PDB file of C-alpha atoms and ligand atoms in Angstrom:
ATOM      1  CA  MET A   1     -50.844  38.636 118.274  1.00 85.00           C
ATOM      2  CA  THR A   2     -53.385  40.816 116.295  1.00 91.00           C
ATOM      3  CA  GLU A   3     -52.396  44.096 115.104  1.00 91.00           C
ATOM      4  CA  GLN A   4     -55.088  45.622 117.963  1.00 92.00           C
ATOM      5  CA  GLU A   5     -53.525  43.258 120.635  1.00 92.00           C
ATOM      6  CA  LEU A   6     -49.672  44.467 120.090  1.00 94.00           C
ATOM      7  CA  LEU A   7     -50.623  48.097 119.731  1.00 93.00           C
ATOM      8  CA  ARG A   8     -53.004  47.627 123.386  1.00 92.00           C
ATOM      9  CA  LEU A   9     -48.937  46.298 124.547  1.00 94.00           C
ATOM     10  CA  ALA A  10     -47.392  48.733 123.240  1.00 95.00           C
ATOM     11  CA  GLU A  11     -49.981  51.445 125.261  1.00 91.00           C
ATOM     12  CA  GLN A  12     -49.326  49.220 128.012  1.00 92.00           C
ATOM     13  CA  GLU A  13     -45.647  49.722 128.357  1.00 93.00           C
ATOM     14  CA  GLY A  14     -45.721  53.145 128.204  1.00 94.00           C
ATOM     15  CA  PHE A  15     -45.179  54.789 124.977  1.00 97.00           C
ATOM     16  CA  THR A  16     -47.274  57.620 123.997  1.00 96.00           C
ATOM     17  CA  HIS A  17     -48.586  56.699 120.620  1.00 95.00           C
ATOM     18  CA  ALA A  18     -48.100  53.664 118.552  1.00 96.00           C
ATOM     19  CA  ALA A  19     -49.392  52.414 114.906  1.00 97.00           C
ATOM     20  CA  VAL A  20     -48.373  50.895 112.265  1.00 97.00           C
ATOM     21  CA  LEU A  21     -47.594  50.849 109.081  1.00 98.00           C
ATOM     22  CA  PRO A  22     -46.979  48.892 105.550  1.00 98.00           C
ATOM     23  CA  VAL A  23     -43.195  48.851 105.358  1.00 98.00           C
ATOM     24  CA  ASP A  24     -43.400  49.626 101.316  1.00 96.00           C
ATOM     25  CA  GLN A  25     -44.615  53.170 102.872  1.00 97.00           C
ATOM     26  CA  LEU A  26     -42.041  54.244 104.073  1.00 98.00           C
ATOM     27  CA  GLU A  27     -39.605  56.549 102.428  1.00 97.00           C
ATOM     28  CA  PHE A  28     -36.109  56.780 102.291  1.00 97.00           C
ATOM     29  CA  ASP A  29     -34.270  59.749 100.647  1.00 97.00           C
ATOM     30  CA  PRO A  30     -30.187  58.872 100.352  1.00 97.00           C
ATOM     31  CA  GLU A  31     -29.497  62.729 100.706  1.00 97.00           C
ATOM     32  CA  LEU A  32     -29.979  62.840 103.983  1.00 97.00           C
ATOM     33  CA  ARG A  33     -27.625  61.239 104.867  1.00 97.00           C
ATOM     34  CA  LYS A  34     -25.235  64.142 104.593  1.00 97.00           C
ATOM     35  CA  TYR A  35     -26.461  65.339 108.173  1.00 96.00           C
ATOM     36  CA  CYS A  36     -24.724  61.838 109.326  1.00 95.00           C
ATOM     37  CA  GLU A  37     -22.085  63.192 107.766  1.00 96.00           C
ATOM     38  CA  GLU A  38     -22.113  66.525 109.163  1.00 95.00           C
ATOM     39  CA  ASN A  39     -21.566  64.537 112.725  1.00 94.00           C
ATOM     40  CA  LEU A  40     -23.200  67.734 115.120  1.00 92.00           C
ATOM     41  CA  CYS A  41     -24.165  64.412 117.083  1.00 90.00           C
ATOM     42  CA  GLY A  42     -20.361  63.020 117.325  1.00 94.00           C
ATOM     43  CA  ASN A  43     -21.048  59.117 116.406  1.00 96.00           C
ATOM     44  CA  TYR A  44     -19.808  59.159 112.683  1.00 97.00           C
ATOM     45  CA  GLY A  45     -17.320  57.114 112.450  1.00 97.00           C
ATOM     46  CA  LYS A  46     -17.456  56.058 115.646  1.00 97.00           C
ATOM     47  CA  ASN A  47     -20.686  54.213 116.852  1.00 97.00           C
ATOM     48  CA  TYR A  48     -20.922  50.841 114.957  1.00 97.00           C
ATOM     49  CA  SER A  49     -24.203  51.874 114.742  1.00 97.00           C
ATOM     50  CA  CYS A  50     -24.261  55.184 112.537  1.00 97.00           C
ATOM     51  CA  PRO A  51     -22.355  55.849 109.102  1.00 97.00           C
ATOM     52  CA  PRO A  52     -20.181  54.895 107.880  1.00 97.00           C
ATOM     53  CA  PHE A  53     -19.662  51.604 109.506  1.00 96.00           C
ATOM     54  CA  CYS A  54     -23.833  50.498 109.413  1.00 96.00           C
ATOM     55  CA  GLY A  55     -23.917  50.592 105.400  1.00 96.00           C
ATOM     56  CA  THR A  56     -24.777  52.970 102.660  1.00 97.00           C
ATOM     57  CA  PRO A  57     -28.145  54.355 102.345  1.00 97.00           C
ATOM     58  CA  GLU A  58     -29.095  51.540  99.594  1.00 97.00           C
ATOM     59  CA  GLU A  59     -27.975  48.966 101.522  1.00 97.00           C
ATOM     60  CA  MET A  60     -29.504  50.457 104.355  1.00 97.00           C
ATOM     61  CA  ARG A  61     -33.052  50.372 102.605  1.00 97.00           C
ATOM     62  CA  ASP A  62     -31.666  47.263 100.998  1.00 97.00           C
ATOM     63  CA  ARG A  63     -32.230  46.139 104.827  1.00 96.00           C
ATOM     64  CA  THR A  64     -35.561  46.793 105.511  1.00 97.00           C
ATOM     65  CA  ALA A  65     -36.666  45.332 102.308  1.00 96.00           C
ATOM     66  CA  PRO A  66     -37.812  41.275 103.778  1.00 97.00           C
ATOM     67  CA  TYR A  67     -40.546  42.757 105.503  1.00 98.00           C
ATOM     68  CA  ARG A  68     -43.799  43.836 105.836  1.00 97.00           C
ATOM     69  CA  ARG A  69     -45.013  45.995 108.831  1.00 97.00           C
ATOM     70  CA  ALA A  70     -43.495  48.607 110.166  1.00 98.00           C
ATOM     71  CA  TRP A  71     -44.577  48.967 114.230  1.00 98.00           C
ATOM     72  CA  ILE A  72     -43.792  52.524 115.151  1.00 98.00           C
ATOM     73  CA  PHE A  73     -43.102  53.172 119.116  1.00 98.00           C
ATOM     74  CA  GLN A  74     -43.443  56.939 119.845  1.00 97.00           C
ATOM     75  CA  THR A  75     -42.591  58.599 123.595  1.00 97.00           C
ATOM     76  CA  ILE A  76     -43.557  62.742 123.660  1.00 95.00           C
ATOM     77  CA  GLY A  77     -41.472  63.940 126.937  1.00 93.00           C
ATOM     78  CA  GLU A  78     -41.309  67.065 128.963  1.00 89.00           C
ATOM     79  CA  VAL A  79     -37.943  68.963 129.141  1.00 88.00           C
ATOM     80  CA  ALA A  80     -37.861  72.305 130.669  1.00 82.00           C
ATOM     81  CA  SER A  81     -35.463  73.675 128.203  1.00 79.00           C
ATOM     82  CA  TRP A  82     -34.150  72.456 124.249  1.00 77.00           C
ATOM     83  CA  GLU A  83     -30.487  73.392 125.657  1.00 79.00           C
ATOM     84  CA  ASP A  84     -31.124  70.513 128.233  1.00 81.00           C
ATOM     85  CA  SER A  85     -29.319  68.452 126.645  1.00 85.00           C
ATOM     86  CA  GLY A  86     -29.533  65.583 129.635  1.00 87.00           C
ATOM     87  CA  GLN A  87     -32.942  65.632 130.063  1.00 89.00           C
ATOM     88  CA  ILE A  88     -33.091  65.164 126.255  1.00 91.00           C
ATOM     89  CA  LYS A  89     -31.080  61.986 126.624  1.00 90.00           C
ATOM     90  CA  ALA A  90     -32.523  60.957 129.828  1.00 92.00           C
ATOM     91  CA  VAL A  91     -35.882  61.308 127.734  1.00 94.00           C
ATOM     92  CA  ARG A  92     -34.740  59.241 124.511  1.00 94.00           C
ATOM     93  CA  ASP A  93     -33.329  56.342 126.762  1.00 92.00           C
ATOM     94  CA  ALA A  94     -36.029  55.762 128.863  1.00 94.00           C
ATOM     95  CA  HIS A  95     -38.055  55.714 125.373  1.00 96.00           C
ATOM     96  CA  ASN A  96     -34.597  52.669 123.928  1.00 94.00           C
ATOM     97  CA  GLN A  97     -35.369  50.794 127.582  1.00 94.00           C
ATOM     98  CA  LYS A  98     -39.192  50.652 126.636  1.00 96.00           C
ATOM     99  CA  SER A  99     -38.689  49.874 123.097  1.00 96.00           C
ATOM    100  CA  ARG A 100     -35.754  46.805 124.139  1.00 94.00           C
ATOM    101  CA  SER A 101     -38.639  45.294 126.522  1.00 95.00           C
ATOM    102  CA  LEU A 102     -41.620  45.710 123.793  1.00 96.00           C
ATOM    103  CA  ILE A 103     -38.970  43.992 121.122  1.00 96.00           C
ATOM    104  CA  GLN A 104     -37.681  41.661 123.152  1.00 94.00           C
ATOM    105  CA  GLN A 105     -41.574  40.354 124.253  1.00 94.00           C
ATOM    106  CA  LEU A 106     -42.408  39.838 120.367  1.00 96.00           C
ATOM    107  CA  ARG A 107     -39.238  37.941 120.114  1.00 95.00           C
ATOM    108  CA  LYS A 108     -40.133  35.827 122.443  1.00 95.00           C
ATOM    109  CA  GLN A 109     -43.486  35.656 120.439  1.00 93.00           C
ATOM    110  CA  GLY A 110     -41.699  34.764 117.260  1.00 94.00           C
ATOM    111  CA  MET A 111     -41.594  38.027 116.137  1.00 96.00           C
ATOM    112  CA  ASP A 112     -38.641  38.344 114.606  1.00 95.00           C
ATOM    113  CA  GLY A 113     -37.951  41.674 112.840  1.00 96.00           C
ATOM    114  CA  LEU A 114     -35.722  44.607 112.064  1.00 97.00           C
ATOM    115  CA  ALA A 115     -35.235  46.960 115.505  1.00 96.00           C
ATOM    116  CA  MET A 116     -34.204  50.576 114.476  1.00 97.00           C
ATOM    117  CA  LEU A 117     -34.202  53.102 118.133  1.00 95.00           C
ATOM    118  CA  ALA A 118     -33.294  56.301 118.919  1.00 95.00           C
ATOM    119  CA  GLY A 119     -29.964  57.629 118.019  1.00 92.00           C
ATOM    120  CA  PRO A 120     -26.341  55.317 117.896  1.00 94.00           C
ATOM    121  CA  CYS A 121     -26.771  52.039 119.759  1.00 93.00           C
ATOM    122  CA  SER A 122     -26.078  52.438 123.071  1.00 89.00           C
ATOM    123  CA  SER A 123     -26.101  49.251 123.922  1.00 89.00           C
ATOM    124  CA  CYS A 124     -22.494  49.807 125.805  1.00 92.00           C
ATOM    125  CA  GLU A 125     -21.219  52.840 127.981  1.00 90.00           C
ATOM    126  CA  VAL A 126     -19.524  53.804 125.330  1.00 95.00           C
ATOM    127  CA  CYS A 127     -18.733  52.395 121.729  1.00 96.00           C
ATOM    128  CA  SER A 128     -16.392  50.540 121.814  1.00 96.00           C
ATOM    129  CA  GLY A 129     -15.548  52.120 118.561  1.00 96.00           C
ATOM    130  CA  PHE A 130     -14.418  55.099 120.369  1.00 96.00           C
ATOM    131  CA  GLN A 131     -11.356  53.044 120.727  1.00 95.00           C
ATOM    132  CA  GLY A 132     -11.250  51.667 117.262  1.00 94.00           C
ATOM    133  CA  GLN A 133     -12.019  48.484 119.528  1.00 96.00           C
ATOM    134  CA  PRO A 134     -14.217  45.632 117.392  1.00 95.00           C
ATOM    135  CA  CYS A 135     -18.300  45.547 118.672  1.00 96.00           C
ATOM    136  CA  ARG A 136     -19.097  43.614 121.603  1.00 95.00           C
ATOM    137  CA  HIS A 137     -22.545  42.543 120.421  1.00 92.00           C
ATOM    138  CA  PRO A 138     -22.100  42.616 116.681  1.00 91.00           C
ATOM    139  CA  GLU A 139     -25.086  40.280 116.390  1.00 88.00           C
ATOM    140  CA  GLU A 140     -27.427  43.125 116.787  1.00 84.00           C
ATOM    141  CA  VAL A 141     -26.108  46.995 116.400  1.00 93.00           C
ATOM    142  CA  PRO A 142     -29.521  48.425 116.292  1.00 94.00           C
ATOM    143  CA  SER A 143     -29.144  52.124 113.800  1.00 96.00           C
ATOM    144  CA  CYS A 144     -31.510  55.365 114.368  1.00 96.00           C
ATOM    145  CA  ILE A 145     -34.138  56.252 111.323  1.00 95.00           C
ATOM    146  CA  SER A 146     -31.609  58.948 110.916  1.00 96.00           C
ATOM    147  CA  ALA A 147     -28.913  56.209 109.655  1.00 97.00           C
ATOM    148  CA  TYR A 148     -31.642  54.380 107.314  1.00 98.00           C
ATOM    149  CA  CYS A 149     -32.016  58.144 105.569  1.00 98.00           C
ATOM    150  CA  MET A 150     -35.606  57.618 106.333  1.00 97.00           C
ATOM    151  CA  LYS A 151     -37.816  60.404 105.991  1.00 97.00           C
ATOM    152  CA  ALA A 152     -39.149  60.450 109.560  1.00 96.00           C
ATOM    153  CA  GLU A 153     -41.954  63.164 109.247  1.00 96.00           C
ATOM    154  CA  LYS A 154     -43.357  61.736 106.375  1.00 97.00           C
ATOM    155  CA  MET A 155     -43.630  58.555 108.439  1.00 97.00           C
ATOM    156  CA  ALA A 156     -45.488  60.205 111.172  1.00 97.00           C
ATOM    157  CA  ALA A 157     -47.997  61.932 109.018  1.00 97.00           C
ATOM    158  CA  ASP A 158     -48.806  58.931 107.475  1.00 97.00           C
ATOM    159  CA  ALA A 159     -49.215  57.049 110.824  1.00 97.00           C
ATOM    160  CA  GLY A 160     -51.048  59.626 112.146  1.00 96.00           C
ATOM    161  CA  LEU A 161     -48.820  61.122 114.852  1.00 96.00           C
ATOM    162  CA  PRO A 162     -47.166  64.272 115.888  1.00 94.00           C
ATOM    163  CA  TYR A 163     -44.170  64.589 114.729  1.00 93.00           C
ATOM    164  CA  TRP A 164     -43.536  68.583 116.236  1.00 89.00           C
ATOM    165  CA  CYS A 165     -44.641  68.609 119.380  1.00 87.00           C
ATOM    166  CA  GLY A 166     -44.821  71.781 120.677  1.00 83.00           C
ATOM    167  CA  PRO A 167     -42.620  74.054 123.044  1.00 82.00           C
ATOM    168  CA  GLY A 168     -41.002  71.996 126.198  1.00 88.00           C
ATOM    169  CA  LYS A 169     -41.414  68.730 124.497  1.00 90.00           C
ATOM    170  CA  VAL A 170     -39.425  65.851 122.560  1.00 92.00           C
ATOM    171  CA  ALA A 171     -40.447  63.426 120.710  1.00 94.00           C
ATOM    172  CA  PHE A 172     -38.425  59.923 119.617  1.00 96.00           C
ATOM    173  CA  PHE A 173     -39.471  57.144 117.668  1.00 97.00           C
ATOM    174  CA  SER A 174     -38.711  53.505 117.350  1.00 97.00           C
ATOM    175  CA  LEU A 175     -39.111  50.964 114.593  1.00 98.00           C
ATOM    176  CA  TYR A 176     -39.969  47.333 114.898  1.00 98.00           C
ATOM    177  CA  LEU A 177     -39.709  46.141 111.274  1.00 98.00           C
ATOM    178  CA  THR A 178     -41.790  42.415 111.090  1.00 97.00           C
ATOM    179  CA  ASP A 179     -43.564  40.300 108.418  1.00 95.00           C
TER     180      ASP A 179
HETATM  181  S1  SF4 B 201     -22.993  46.890 121.300  1.00 97.11           S
HETATM  182 FE1  SF4 B 201     -21.705  48.076 122.220  1.00 97.11          FE
HETATM  183  S2  SF4 B 201     -19.832  48.217 121.074  1.00 97.11           S
HETATM  184 FE2  SF4 B 201     -21.878  47.726 119.178  1.00 97.11          FE
HETATM  185  S3  SF4 B 201     -22.271  49.520 118.380  1.00 97.11           S
HETATM  186 FE3  SF4 B 201     -24.030  49.003 120.509  1.00 97.11          FE
HETATM  187  S4  SF4 B 201     -22.727  50.603 122.353  1.00 97.11           S
HETATM  188 FE4  SF4 B 201     -21.029  50.185 119.787  1.00 97.11          FE
END
C-alpha cells in the first residue's frame, strides 16, 4: 500500500486528518513523565498501559526505535463544553475504535507495527490492574502518547495538523509505527 493509499484509507475510515512522519522526527522528553505521576486521570499505577507498568521513558522511547514511519490519525470532535467529561470520553472512545479497526486492516495486509492510542488501554471494561489481577490481553497493551513522553504538540506541528482546535472542539491522536 502506498503512503497516499493509506492516508486515503484513514480518511475513508472517518478520521478528520491523517499524516505520516519519519519516526526519527518524533521528539520525547522524559520530564513529561511527571504529568503521569500527578495522576489526574487516576490510571497511574492502575492501568497496565500506563506508568510505571509500561516502562521508563527511556524504555518507551527505545520501543519506537525499530520503526521508520509514524502514521498519525486524528479525530476532531465537537463537545458542548470541556467540562463534559462524558462527551469527551465518547469522542475519544469512538476515535480509538476507528484506530483499532484501521490498525487491524493494516495488520491483515502485513503491516506489523506499534500502536499508540488515545488515553490508557481500554480493551477491558475495567482494567484488571485496578483489582491487582494480571492483564487479560498482555499480547498487546497499547500505551498512549503521554506514556511515551512524546512531545505531542511538536508532532502535530511537524505533521501540519491542528493541536488546539478552539472552543467546543477536542482533538485526539493515534499513531501506528511501521517500517
Ligand atoms: S488489556 Fe485489559 S487488563 Fe490489559 S491493560 Fe488493557 S484494559 Fe488493562
